[in-house]
Coordinates of C-alpha atoms and ligand atoms in Angstrom, one line a residue:
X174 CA -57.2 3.1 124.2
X175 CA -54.2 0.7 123.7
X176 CA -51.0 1.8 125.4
X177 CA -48.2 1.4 123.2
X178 CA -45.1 0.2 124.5
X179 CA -42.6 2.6 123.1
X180 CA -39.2 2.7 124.5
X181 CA -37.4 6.3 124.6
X182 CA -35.1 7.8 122.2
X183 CA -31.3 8.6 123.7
X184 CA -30.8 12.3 124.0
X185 CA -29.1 14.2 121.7
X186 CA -25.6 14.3 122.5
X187 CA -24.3 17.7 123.6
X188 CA -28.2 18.7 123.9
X189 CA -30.8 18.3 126.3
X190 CA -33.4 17.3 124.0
X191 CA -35.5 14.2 124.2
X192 CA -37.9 13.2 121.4
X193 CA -40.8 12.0 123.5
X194 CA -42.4 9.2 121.3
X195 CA -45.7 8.6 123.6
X196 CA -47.3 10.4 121.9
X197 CA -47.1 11.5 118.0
X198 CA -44.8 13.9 116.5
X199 CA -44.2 16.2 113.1
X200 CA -41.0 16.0 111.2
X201 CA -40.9 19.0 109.3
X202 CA -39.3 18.8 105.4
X203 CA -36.2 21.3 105.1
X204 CA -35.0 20.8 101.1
X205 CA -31.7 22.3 100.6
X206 CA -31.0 21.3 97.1
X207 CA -30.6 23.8 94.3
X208 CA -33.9 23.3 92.8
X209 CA -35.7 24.3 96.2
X210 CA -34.1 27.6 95.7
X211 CA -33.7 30.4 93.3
X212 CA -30.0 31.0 92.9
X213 CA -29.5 33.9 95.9
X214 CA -26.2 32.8 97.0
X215 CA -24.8 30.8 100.1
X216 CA -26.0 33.0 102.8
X217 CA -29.4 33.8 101.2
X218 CA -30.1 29.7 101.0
X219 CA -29.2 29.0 104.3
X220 CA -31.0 32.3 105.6
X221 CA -33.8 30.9 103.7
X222 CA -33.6 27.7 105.3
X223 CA -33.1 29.1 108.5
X224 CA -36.5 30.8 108.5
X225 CA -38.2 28.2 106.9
X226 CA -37.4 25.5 109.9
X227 CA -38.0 28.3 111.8
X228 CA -41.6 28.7 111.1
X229 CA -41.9 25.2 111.5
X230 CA -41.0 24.9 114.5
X231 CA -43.3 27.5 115.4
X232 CA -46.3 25.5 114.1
X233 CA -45.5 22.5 116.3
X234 CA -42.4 20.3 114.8
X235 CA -40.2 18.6 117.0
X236 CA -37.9 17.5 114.5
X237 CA -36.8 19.4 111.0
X238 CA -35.1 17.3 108.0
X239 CA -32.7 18.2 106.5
X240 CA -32.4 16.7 102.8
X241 CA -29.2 17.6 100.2
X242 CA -30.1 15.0 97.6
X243 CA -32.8 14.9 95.4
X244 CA -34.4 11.0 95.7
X245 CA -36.6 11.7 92.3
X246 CA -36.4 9.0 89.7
X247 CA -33.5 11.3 87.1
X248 CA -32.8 13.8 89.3
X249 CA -28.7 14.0 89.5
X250 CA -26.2 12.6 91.6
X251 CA -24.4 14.8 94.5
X252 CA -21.0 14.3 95.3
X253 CA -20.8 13.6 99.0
X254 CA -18.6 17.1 98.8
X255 CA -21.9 19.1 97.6
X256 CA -23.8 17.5 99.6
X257 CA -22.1 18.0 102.7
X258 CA -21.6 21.7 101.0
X259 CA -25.2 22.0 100.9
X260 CA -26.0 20.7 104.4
X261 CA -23.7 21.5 107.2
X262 CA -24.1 25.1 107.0
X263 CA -27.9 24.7 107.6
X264 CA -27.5 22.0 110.1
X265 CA -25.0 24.1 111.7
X266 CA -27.8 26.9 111.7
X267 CA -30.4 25.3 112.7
X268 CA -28.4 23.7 115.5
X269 CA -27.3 26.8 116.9
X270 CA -30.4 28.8 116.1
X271 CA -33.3 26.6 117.3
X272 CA -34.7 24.5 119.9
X273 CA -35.5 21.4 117.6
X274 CA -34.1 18.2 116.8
X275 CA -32.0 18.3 113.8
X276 CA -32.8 15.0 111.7
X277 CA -30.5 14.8 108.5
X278 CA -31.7 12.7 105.4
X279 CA -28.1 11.6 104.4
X280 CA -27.1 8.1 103.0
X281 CA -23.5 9.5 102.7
X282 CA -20.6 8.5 105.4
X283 CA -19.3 11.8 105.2
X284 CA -22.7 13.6 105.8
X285 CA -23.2 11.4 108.8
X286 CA -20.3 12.0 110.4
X287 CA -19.9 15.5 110.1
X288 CA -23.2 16.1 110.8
X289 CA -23.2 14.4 114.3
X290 CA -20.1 16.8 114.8
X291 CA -22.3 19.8 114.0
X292 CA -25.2 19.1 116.5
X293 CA -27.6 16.7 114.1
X294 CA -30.0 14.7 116.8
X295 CA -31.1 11.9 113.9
X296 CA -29.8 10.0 110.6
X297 CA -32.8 9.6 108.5
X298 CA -31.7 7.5 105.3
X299 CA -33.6 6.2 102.8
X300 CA -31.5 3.7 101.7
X301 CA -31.3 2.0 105.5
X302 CA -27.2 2.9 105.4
X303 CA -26.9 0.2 103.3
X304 CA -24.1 2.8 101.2
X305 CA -20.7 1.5 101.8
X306 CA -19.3 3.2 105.3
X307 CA -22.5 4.7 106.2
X308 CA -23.3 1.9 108.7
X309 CA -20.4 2.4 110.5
X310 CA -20.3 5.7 110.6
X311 CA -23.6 5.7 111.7
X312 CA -22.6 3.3 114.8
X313 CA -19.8 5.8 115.4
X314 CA -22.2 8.6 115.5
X315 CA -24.3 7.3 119.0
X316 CA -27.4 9.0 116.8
X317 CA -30.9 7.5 116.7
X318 CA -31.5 6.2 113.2
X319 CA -34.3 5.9 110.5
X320 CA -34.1 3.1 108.3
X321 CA -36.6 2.9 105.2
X322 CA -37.4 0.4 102.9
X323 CA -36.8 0.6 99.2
X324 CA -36.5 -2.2 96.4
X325 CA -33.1 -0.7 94.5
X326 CA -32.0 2.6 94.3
X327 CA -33.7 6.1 93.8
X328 CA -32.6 6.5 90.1
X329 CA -34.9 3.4 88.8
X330 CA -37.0 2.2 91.6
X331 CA -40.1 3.2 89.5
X332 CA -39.5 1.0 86.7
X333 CA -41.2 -1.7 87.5
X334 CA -41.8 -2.5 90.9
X335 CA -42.8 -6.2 92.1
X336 CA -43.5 -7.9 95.1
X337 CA -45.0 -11.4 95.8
X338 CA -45.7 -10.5 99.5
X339 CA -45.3 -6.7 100.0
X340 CA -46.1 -6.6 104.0
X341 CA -43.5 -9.5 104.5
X342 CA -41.1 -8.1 102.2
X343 CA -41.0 -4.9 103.7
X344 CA -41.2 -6.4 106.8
X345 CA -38.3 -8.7 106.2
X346 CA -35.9 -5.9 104.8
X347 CA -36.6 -3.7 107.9
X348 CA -36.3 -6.2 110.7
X349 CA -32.2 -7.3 108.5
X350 CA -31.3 -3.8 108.4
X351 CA -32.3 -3.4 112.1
X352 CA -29.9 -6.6 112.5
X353 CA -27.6 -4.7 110.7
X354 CA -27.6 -1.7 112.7
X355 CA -27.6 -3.7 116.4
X356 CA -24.4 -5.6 115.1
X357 CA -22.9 -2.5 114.1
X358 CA -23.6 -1.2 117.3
X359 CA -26.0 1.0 117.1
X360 CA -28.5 0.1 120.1
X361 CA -32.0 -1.1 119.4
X362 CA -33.6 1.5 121.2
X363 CA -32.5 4.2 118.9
X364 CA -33.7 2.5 115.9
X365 CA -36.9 4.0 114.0
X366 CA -38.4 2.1 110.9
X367 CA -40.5 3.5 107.8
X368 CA -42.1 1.4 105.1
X369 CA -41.0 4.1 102.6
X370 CA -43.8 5.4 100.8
X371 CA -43.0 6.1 97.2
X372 CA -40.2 4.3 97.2
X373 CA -40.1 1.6 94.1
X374 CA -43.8 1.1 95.2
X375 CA -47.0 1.4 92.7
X376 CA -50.0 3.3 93.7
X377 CA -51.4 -0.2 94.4
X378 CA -48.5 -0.7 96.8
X379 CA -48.6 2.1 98.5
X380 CA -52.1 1.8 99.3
X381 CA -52.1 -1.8 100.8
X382 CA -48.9 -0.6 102.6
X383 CA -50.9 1.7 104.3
X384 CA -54.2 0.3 104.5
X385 CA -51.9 -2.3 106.7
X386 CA -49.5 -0.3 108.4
X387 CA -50.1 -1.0 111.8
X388 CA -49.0 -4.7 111.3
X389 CA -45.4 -3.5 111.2
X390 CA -45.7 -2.8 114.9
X391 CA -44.5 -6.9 115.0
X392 CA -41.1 -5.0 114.2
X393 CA -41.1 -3.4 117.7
X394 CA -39.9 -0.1 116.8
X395 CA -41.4 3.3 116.4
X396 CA -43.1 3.7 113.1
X397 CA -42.3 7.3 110.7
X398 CA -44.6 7.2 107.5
X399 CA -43.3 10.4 104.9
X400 CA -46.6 10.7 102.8
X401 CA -46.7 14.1 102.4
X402 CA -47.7 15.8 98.7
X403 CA -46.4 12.8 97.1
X404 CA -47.6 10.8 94.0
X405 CA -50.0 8.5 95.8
X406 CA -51.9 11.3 96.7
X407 CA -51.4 12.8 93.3
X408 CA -52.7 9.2 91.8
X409 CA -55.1 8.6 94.2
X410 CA -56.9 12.3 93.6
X411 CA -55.6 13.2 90.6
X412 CA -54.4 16.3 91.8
X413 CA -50.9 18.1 91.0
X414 CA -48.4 19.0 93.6
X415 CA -49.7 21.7 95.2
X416 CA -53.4 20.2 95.5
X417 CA -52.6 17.5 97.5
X418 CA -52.8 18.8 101.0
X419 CA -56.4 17.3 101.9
X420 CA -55.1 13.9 100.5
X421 CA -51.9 14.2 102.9
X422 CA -54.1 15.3 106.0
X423 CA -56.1 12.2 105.8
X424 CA -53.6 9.7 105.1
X425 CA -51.9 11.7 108.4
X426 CA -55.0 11.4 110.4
X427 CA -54.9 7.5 108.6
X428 CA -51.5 6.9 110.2
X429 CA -51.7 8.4 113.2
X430 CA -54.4 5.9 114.6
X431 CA -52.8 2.9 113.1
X432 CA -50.1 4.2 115.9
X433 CA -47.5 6.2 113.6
X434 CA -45.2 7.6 115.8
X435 CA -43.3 10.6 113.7
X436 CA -45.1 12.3 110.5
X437 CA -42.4 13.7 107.8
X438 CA -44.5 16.6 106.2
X439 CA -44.1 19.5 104.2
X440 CA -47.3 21.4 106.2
X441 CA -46.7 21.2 109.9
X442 CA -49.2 23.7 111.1
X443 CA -51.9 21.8 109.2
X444 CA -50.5 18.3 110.2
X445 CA -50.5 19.7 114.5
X446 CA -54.3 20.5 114.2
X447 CA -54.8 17.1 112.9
X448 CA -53.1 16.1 115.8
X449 CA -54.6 17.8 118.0
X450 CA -58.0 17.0 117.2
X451 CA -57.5 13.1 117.0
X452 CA -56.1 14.2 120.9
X453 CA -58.8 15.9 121.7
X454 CA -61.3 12.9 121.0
X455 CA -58.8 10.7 122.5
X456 CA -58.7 12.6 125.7
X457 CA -62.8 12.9 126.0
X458 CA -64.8 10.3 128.3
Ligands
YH5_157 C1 -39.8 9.1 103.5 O1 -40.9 8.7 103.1 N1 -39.2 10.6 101.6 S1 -37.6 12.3 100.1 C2 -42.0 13.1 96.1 C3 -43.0 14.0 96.3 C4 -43.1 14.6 97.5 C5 -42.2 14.4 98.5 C6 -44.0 15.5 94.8 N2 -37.2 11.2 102.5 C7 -39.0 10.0 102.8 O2 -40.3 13.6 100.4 N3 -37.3 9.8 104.5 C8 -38.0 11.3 101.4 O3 -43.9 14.2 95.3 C9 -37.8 10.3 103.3 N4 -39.3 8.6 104.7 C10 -38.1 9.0 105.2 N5 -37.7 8.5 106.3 C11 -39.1 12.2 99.0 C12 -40.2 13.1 99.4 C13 -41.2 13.4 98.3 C14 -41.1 12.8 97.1

C-alpha cells in the first residue's frame, strides 16, 4: 500500500486533541436548525443535540458538525444573530461535555469567531470563507479549515449547473481559495479541501467527481468528501431519504480507497465498520 504523505493538523487550542489524519476518520452530522427539531424549547434542542453527538462519538467519530443553516436550494436565510443563537450553546455543550473535536459548518464571521472562543477545533464552510469577513476571521481564529467548492451560492446552485472541465474547475477554485487562506494567514497545514458533493453539481457531476476523486490529491491537502443520504444517492438508486444508507456505505468504502481522509456522515456506526473492514484487509499479508 501507498503511503500518503499527510502532514498533521495543529491541535486544538486550549485542548489536547489532535486529529490524526493517517489514517481515515468520521465526521459525524449535528443539524441544529429548527426543522431538525420539534419545537421543545432551548434546553430540550441542545439536550437533544447533546445526546445525539454523544452517541456519535460512541460509535467511532472523531469529529461532530455542527450546522445552523440550512444549505437546501429555498430553504431561508439565518441572521448571523440566529445562527450564532442556534450554535454556540451546542458547541459550548459539546465542548465541555465530550472528548471530540468540535467542527462548526459556519460561513458567518460572527459564528467563526465566537465559536473558536467557545472551544470549536474546525471551521467547515461551504462557501470556502469567501463571505465578507469570514476569511479573516478565520485567520484570526488559529483553526484548521475546510474549504468546499461550489459554483454560486446555496439558494440557486441547482439551476443549471455547467462546467467545461469539472476536475480542473474544481480543482482550480480549491487550490485559489487555499491561496486565499495562506495569504490571510492561515497556515497550509491546517487547510482541508472537499470537492462539495451536491453543491451546484448534476447527478452526472457528481459521479465523475467521484469516479476521479483521487486526482485532487495534486492539491496536497487532506481530502473530506460529505456524501452522505444526499440526492446523488437518491438519483442514482432511486431511493427517498431514508433508503439511501447502502448507496452512502459504498460511495464511503468508494472514497476511502481513493485516499479520503475525513467522511461527513449522518451514520457513524455504520460508516466505522466500513472502516474497519477496508483496515482489516489492508492490515492482512
Ligand atoms: C459537504 O459535502 N454538506 S450540508 C442534502 C441531503 C443530505 C445531506 C437529503 N455541509 C457538506 O449534508 N460541508 C453540507 O439530501 C458540508 N462538505 C462539507 N465540508 C448538506 C448535507 C445534505 C444535503
Amino acid at each position: 500500500m501507498s503511503a500518503r504523505p499527510v502532514p498533521p493538523l495543529s491541535r486544538v487550542p486550549g485542548g489536547s486533541r489532535l486529529l490524526d489524519l493517517s489514517r481515515p476518520q468520521v465526521m459525524g452530522i449535528l443539524n441544529v436548525t429548527p426543522d431538525s427539531f420539534s419545537d421543545g424549547g432551548r434546553f430540550a434542542a441542545v439536550d437533544l443535540a447533546l445526546r445525539h453527538a454523544e452517541a456519535m462519538v460512541a460509535a467511532g467519530a472523531s469529529l461532530i458538525d455542527v450546522g445552523g443553516e440550512s444549505t437546501r436550494p429555498g430553504a431561508p436565510v439565518v441572521s448571523a444573530e440566529q445562527e450564532l443563537a442556534r450554535v454556540a450553546p451546542v458547541v459550548e455543550a459539546l465542548g465541555r461535555e465530550l472528548d471530540v473535536i468540535v467542527s462548526v459548518d459556519t460561513s458567518t464571521p460572527e459564528v467563526i469567531r465566537e465559536s473558536a472562543r467557545l472551544g470549536a477545533g474546525l471551521i467547515n464552510d461551504v462557501r470556502a470563507l469567501r463571505r465578507d469577513g469570514a476569511l479573516q476571521a478565520a485567520a484570526d481564529s488559529g483553526l484548521p479549515v475546510c474549504l468546499m467548492h461550489m459554483q454560486g451560492e446555496p439558494g440557486t446552485m441547482q439551476r443549471n449547473p455547467q462546467y467545461q472541465d469539472l476536475l480542473g474547475e474544481v480543482q482550480d477554485f480549491l487550490q485559489a481559495r487555499m491561496q486565499a487562506c495562506i495569504a490571510a494567514g492561515i497556515a497550509e497545514q491546517r487547510i482541508i479541501l472537499d470537492p462539495g458533493f451536491g453543491f451546484a453539481k448534476t447527478l452526472a457531476h457528481n459521479l465523475s467527481l467521484f469516479k476521479h476523486l483521487a486526482r485532487l490529491h495534486a492539491l496536497g491537502r487532506p481530502l473530506l468528501v460529505g456524501v452522505s443520504r444526499k440526492s446523488m444517492i437518491g438519483q442514482a438508486l432511486g431511493r427517498e431519504v431514508d433508503q439511501r444508507l447502502a448507496g452512502g456505505l459504498a460511495l464511503a468504502a468508494l472514497a476511502v480507497t481513493q485516499g479520503a481522509a475525513i467522511l461527513r456522515v449522518h451514520d457513524v456506526a455504520e460508516t466505522v465498520d466500513v472502516l474497519r473492514m477496508i483496515a482489516a484487509v489492508q492490515a492482512a499479508e
